[in-house]
Tab-separated table of C-alpha atoms and ligand atoms in Angstrom:
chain	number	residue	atom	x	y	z
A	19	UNK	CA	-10.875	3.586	17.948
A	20	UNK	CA	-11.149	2.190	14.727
A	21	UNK	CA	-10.050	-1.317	13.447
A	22	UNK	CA	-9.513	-1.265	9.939
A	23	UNK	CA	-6.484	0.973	9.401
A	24	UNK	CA	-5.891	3.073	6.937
A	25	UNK	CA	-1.912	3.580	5.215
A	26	UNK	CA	-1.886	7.164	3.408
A	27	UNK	CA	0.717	6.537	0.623
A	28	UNK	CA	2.797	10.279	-0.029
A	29	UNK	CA	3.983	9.520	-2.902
A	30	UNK	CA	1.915	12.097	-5.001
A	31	UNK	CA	3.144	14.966	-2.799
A	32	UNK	CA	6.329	14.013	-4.245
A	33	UNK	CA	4.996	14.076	-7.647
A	34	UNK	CA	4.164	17.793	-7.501
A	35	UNK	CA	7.555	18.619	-6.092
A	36	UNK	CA	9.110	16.997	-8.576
A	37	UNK	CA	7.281	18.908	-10.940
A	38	UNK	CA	9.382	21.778	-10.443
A	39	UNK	CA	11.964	19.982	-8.943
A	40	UNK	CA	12.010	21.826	-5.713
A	41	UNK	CA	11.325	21.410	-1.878
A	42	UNK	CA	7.963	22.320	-2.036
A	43	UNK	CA	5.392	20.155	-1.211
A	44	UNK	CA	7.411	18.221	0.785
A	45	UNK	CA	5.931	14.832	1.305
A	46	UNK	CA	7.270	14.939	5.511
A	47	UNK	CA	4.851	17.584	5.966
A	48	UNK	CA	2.071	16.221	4.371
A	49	UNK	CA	2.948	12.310	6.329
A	50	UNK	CA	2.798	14.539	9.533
A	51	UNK	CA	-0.411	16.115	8.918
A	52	UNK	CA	-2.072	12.733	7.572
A	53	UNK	CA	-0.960	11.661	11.339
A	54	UNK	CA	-2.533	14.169	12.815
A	55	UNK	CA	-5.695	13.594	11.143
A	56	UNK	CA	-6.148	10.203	12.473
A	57	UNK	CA	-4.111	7.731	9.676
A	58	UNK	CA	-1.849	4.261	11.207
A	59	UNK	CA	0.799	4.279	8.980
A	60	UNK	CA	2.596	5.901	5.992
A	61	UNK	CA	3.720	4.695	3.182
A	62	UNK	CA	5.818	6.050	0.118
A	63	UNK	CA	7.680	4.109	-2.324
A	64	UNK	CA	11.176	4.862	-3.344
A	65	UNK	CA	11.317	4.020	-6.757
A	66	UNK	CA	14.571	3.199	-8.711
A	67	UNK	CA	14.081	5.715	-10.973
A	68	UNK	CA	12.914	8.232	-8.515
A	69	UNK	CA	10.823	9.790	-9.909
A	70	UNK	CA	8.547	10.958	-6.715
A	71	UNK	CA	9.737	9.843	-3.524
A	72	UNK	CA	13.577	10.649	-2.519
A	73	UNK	CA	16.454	9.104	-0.508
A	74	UNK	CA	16.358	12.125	1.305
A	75	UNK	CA	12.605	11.864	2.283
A	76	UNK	CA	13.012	8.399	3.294
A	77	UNK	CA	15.327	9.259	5.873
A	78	UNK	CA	13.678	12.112	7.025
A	79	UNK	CA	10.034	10.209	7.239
A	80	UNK	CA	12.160	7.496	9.032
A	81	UNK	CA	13.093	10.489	11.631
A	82	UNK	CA	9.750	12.058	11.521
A	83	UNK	CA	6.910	9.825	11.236
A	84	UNK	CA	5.289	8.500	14.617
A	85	UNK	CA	3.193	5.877	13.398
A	86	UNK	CA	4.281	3.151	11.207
A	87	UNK	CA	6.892	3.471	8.214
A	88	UNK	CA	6.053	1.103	5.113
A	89	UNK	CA	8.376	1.618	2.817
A	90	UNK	CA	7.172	-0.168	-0.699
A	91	UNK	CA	10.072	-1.259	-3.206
A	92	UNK	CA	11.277	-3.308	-5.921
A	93	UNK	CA	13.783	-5.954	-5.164
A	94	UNK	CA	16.506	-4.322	-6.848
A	95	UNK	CA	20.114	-4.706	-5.027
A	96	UNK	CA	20.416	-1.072	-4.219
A	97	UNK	CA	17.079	-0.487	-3.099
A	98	UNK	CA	17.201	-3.373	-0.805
A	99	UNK	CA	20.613	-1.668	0.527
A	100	UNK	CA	18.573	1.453	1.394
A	101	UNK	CA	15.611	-0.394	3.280
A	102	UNK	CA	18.479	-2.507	5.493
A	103	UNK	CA	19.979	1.049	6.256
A	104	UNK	CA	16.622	3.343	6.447
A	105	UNK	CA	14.914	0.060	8.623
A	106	UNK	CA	11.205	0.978	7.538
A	107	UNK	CA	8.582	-0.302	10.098
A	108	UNK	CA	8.003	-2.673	7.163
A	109	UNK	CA	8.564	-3.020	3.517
A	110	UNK	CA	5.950	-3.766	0.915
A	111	UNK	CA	7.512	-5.546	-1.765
A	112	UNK	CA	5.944	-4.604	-5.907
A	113	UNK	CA	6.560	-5.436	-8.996
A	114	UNK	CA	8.411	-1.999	-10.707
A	115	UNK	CA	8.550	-1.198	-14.767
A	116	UNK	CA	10.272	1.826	-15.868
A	117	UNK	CA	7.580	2.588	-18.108
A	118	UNK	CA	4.657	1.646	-15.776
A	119	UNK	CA	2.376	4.964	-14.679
A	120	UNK	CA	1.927	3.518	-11.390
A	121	UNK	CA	2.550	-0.150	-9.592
A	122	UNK	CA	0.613	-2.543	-12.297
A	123	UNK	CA	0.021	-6.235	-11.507
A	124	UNK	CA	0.975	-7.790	-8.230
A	125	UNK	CA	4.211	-9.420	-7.551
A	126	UNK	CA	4.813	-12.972	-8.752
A	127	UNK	CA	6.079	-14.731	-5.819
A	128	UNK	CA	5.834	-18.110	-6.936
A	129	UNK	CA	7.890	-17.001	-10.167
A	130	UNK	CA	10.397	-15.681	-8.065
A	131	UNK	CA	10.108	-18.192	-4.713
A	132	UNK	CA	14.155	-18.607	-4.421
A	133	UNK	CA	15.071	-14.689	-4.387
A	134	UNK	CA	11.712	-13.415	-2.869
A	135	UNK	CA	12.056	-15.717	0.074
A	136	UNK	CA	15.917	-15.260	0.072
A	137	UNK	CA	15.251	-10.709	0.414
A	138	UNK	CA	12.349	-11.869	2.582
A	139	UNK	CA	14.663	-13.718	5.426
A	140	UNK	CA	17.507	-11.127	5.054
A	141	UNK	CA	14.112	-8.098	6.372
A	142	UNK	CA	12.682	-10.295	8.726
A	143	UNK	CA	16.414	-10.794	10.355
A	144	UNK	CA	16.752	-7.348	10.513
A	145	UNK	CA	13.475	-6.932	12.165
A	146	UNK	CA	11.706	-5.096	9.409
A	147	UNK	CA	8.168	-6.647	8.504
A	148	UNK	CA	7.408	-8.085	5.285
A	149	UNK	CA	4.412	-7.449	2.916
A	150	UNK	CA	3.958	-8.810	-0.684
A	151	UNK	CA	1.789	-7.342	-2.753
A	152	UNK	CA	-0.134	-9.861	-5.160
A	153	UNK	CA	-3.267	-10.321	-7.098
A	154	UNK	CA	-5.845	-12.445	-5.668
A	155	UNK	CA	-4.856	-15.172	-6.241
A	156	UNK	CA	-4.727	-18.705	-4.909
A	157	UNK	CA	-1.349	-19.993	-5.986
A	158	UNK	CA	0.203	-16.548	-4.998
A	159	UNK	CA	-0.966	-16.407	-1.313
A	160	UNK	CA	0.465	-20.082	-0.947
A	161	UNK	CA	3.631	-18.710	-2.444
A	162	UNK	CA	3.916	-15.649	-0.053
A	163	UNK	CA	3.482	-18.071	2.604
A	164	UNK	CA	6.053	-20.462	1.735
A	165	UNK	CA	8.220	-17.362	1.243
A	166	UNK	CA	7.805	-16.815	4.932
A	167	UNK	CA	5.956	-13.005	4.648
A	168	UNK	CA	3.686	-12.258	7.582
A	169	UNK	CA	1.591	-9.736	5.531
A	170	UNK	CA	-0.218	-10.012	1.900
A	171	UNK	CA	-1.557	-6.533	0.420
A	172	UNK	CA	-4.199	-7.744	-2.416
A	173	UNK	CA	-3.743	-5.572	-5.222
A	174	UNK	CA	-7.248	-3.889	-5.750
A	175	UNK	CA	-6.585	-2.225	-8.685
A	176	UNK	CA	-8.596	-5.031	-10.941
A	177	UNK	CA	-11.804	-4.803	-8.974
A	178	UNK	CA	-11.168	-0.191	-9.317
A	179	UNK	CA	-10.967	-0.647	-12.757
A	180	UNK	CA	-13.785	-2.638	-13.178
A	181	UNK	CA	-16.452	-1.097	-15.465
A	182	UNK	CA	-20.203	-2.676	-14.696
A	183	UNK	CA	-21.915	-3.569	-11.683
A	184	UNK	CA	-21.111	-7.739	-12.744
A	185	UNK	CA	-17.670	-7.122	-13.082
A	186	UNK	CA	-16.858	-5.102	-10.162
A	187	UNK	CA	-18.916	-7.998	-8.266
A	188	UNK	CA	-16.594	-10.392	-9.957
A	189	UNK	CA	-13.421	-8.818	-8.535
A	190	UNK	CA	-14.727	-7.758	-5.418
A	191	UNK	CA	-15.559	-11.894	-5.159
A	192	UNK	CA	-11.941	-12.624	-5.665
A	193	UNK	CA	-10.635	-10.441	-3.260
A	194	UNK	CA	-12.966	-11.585	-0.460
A	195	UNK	CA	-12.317	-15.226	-1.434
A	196	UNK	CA	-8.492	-14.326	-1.433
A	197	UNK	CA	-8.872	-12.504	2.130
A	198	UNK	CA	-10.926	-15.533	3.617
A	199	UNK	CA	-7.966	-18.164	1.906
A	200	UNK	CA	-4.855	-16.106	3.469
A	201	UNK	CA	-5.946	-15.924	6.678
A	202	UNK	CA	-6.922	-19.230	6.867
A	203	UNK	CA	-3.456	-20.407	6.183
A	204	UNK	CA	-2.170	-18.239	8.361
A	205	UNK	CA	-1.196	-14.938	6.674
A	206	UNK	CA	-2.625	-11.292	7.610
A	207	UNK	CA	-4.167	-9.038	4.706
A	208	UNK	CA	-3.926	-5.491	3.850
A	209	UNK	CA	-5.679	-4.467	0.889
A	210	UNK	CA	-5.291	-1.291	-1.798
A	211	UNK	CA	-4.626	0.060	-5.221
A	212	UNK	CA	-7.006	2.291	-6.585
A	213	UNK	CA	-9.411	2.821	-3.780
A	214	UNK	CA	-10.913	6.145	-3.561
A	215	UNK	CA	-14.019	7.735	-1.806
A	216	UNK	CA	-16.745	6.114	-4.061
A	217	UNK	CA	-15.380	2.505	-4.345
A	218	UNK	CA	-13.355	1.448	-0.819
A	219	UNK	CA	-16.659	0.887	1.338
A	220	UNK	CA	-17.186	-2.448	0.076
A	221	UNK	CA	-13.562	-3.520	0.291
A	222	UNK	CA	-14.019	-2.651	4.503
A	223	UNK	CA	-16.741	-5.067	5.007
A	224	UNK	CA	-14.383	-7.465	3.894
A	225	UNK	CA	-13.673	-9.530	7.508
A	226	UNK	CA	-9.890	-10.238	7.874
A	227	UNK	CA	-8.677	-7.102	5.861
A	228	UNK	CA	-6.439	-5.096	8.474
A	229	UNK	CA	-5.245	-2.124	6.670
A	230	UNK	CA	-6.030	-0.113	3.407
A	231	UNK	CA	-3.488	1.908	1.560
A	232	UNK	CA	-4.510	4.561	-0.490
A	233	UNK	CA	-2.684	7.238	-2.383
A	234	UNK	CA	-4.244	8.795	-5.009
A	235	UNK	CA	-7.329	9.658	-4.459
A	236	UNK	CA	-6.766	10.958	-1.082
A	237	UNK	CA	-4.176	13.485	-2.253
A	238	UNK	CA	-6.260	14.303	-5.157
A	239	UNK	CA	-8.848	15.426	-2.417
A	240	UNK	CA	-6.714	17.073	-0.666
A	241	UNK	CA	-5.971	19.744	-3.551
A	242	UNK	CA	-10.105	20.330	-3.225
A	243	UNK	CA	-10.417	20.063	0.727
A	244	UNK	CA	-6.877	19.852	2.359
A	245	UNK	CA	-5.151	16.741	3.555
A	246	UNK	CA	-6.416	16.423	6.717
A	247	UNK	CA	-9.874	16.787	5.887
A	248	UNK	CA	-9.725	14.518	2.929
A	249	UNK	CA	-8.083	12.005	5.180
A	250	UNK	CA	-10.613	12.317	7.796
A	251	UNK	CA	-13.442	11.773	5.211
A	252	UNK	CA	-11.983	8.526	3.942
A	253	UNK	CA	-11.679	7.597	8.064
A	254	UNK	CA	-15.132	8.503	8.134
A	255	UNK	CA	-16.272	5.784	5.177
A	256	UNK	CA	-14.010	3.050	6.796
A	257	UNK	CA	-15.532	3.754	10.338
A	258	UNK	CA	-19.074	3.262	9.036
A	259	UNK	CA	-18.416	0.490	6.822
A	260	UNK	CA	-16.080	-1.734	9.059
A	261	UNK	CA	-18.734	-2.366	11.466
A	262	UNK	CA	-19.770	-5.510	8.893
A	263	UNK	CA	-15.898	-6.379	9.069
A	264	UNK	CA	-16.171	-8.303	12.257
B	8	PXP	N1	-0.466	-0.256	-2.455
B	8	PXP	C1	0.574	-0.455	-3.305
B	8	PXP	C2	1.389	-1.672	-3.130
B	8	PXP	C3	0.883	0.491	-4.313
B	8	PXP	O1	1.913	0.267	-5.137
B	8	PXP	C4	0.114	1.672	-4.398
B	8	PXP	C5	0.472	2.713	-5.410
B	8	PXP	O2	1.677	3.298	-5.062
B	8	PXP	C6	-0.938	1.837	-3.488
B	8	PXP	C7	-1.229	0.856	-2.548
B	8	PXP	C8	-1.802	3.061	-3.513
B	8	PXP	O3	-2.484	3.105	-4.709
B	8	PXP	P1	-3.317	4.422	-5.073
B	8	PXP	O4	-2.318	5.546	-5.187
B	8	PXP	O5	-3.969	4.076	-6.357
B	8	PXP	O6	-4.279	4.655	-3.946
């Protein structure tokens, strides 16, 4: 059994369907086969524009999907409608631009304390969990705490983009300093943006990270090897790297 868990994000799936606007790929198949092959939860995020993910897949994954359900989303009114009706395992809350390619920046919870903690309270009351997704950063994680989230995902997508060994070591720092500060106030960590097959191992040695989420790159494999073996290679790295994670 493996500890650090990984959260295959569909959302790509969806992007290829939407391509042509049709039913094929459909995003349920591909969260049931990432099941199969060994993932902990799924995750898709039903943007207001909708660009990938659908209402209709929502509900269906909701139906379908035996592990966990984390539903990302914006804190618009409608969307937060949706989650309260669909009831996600949990709900990963993200910033959302129209214009954005894909989630950029973490949220700014302590920006936003009075309606964050507000959509917060109304999840946790209906006994969906509650994950923010921020940068690493100090006065964030003591803002998602106040807000009263269990979960923090550190957005990773800095320490991807880095280019050069010092500056990838300079955002991998923060994230392990972040990861060490949350959970010693109390708050549980998932990590991800960005991580594919050459950068995630040293974001699993990181102790006090639960989960990963990764999208991209794992259905970008996929088209090369199929899903289930590029999500058992990407099980594979977190296996062998974890072991420093404890
Ligand atoms: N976590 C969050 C909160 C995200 O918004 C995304 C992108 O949808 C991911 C993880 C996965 O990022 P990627 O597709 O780059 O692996």
């Amino acid at each position: 059994m493996h500890i650090l868990k990984l959260g295959v994000n569909v959302d790509h799936v969806a992007t290829l369907r939407q391509a042509r606007r049709g039913m094929f790929p459909d995003p349920v198949d591909a969260a049931a086969i990432c099941e199969l092959a060994g993932c902990d939860s799924i995750v898709c995020h039903l943007r207001e524009d909708r660009r990938h993910i659908q209402d209709r897949d929502l509900y269906v994954l909701r139906k379908t999907i035996k592990t966990k359900l984390n539903m990302e989303m914006a804190l618009s009114e409608e969307i937060v409608g949706i989650a309260l009706d669909v009831k996600p395992d949990q709900v990963t809350l993200v910033p959302e631009k129209r214009e954005e390619l894909t989630t950029e920046g973490g949220l700014d919870v302590s920006g936003n304390m009075d309606r964050i903690k507000d959509n917060v309270g109304k999840f946790i009351k209906a006994g969906i969990g509650v994950s923010l997704f921020i940068e690493p950063d100090e006065k964030q994680i003591e803002a998602s705490k106040e807000a009263g989230a269990e979960y923090i995902e550190l957005h990773t997508g800095r320490y991807a983009d880095a280019v050069g060994e010092k500056d990838r070591y300079k955002e991998l720092n923060k994230i392990y300093k972040a990861t060490k500060y949350a959970v010693s106030i109390g708050l549980r960590v998932n990590a991800g943006h960005g991580l594919n097959y050459k950068n995630a191992h040293p974001i699993c040695k990181i102790k006090g990270i639960e989960e990963l989420n990764i999208g991209y790159s794992i259905i970008g494999m996929a088209v090369f090897k199929g899903l289930e073996a590029a999500v058992r290679e990407m099980l594979w790295i977190m296996k062998i790297y974890e072991k420093e994670n404890h």
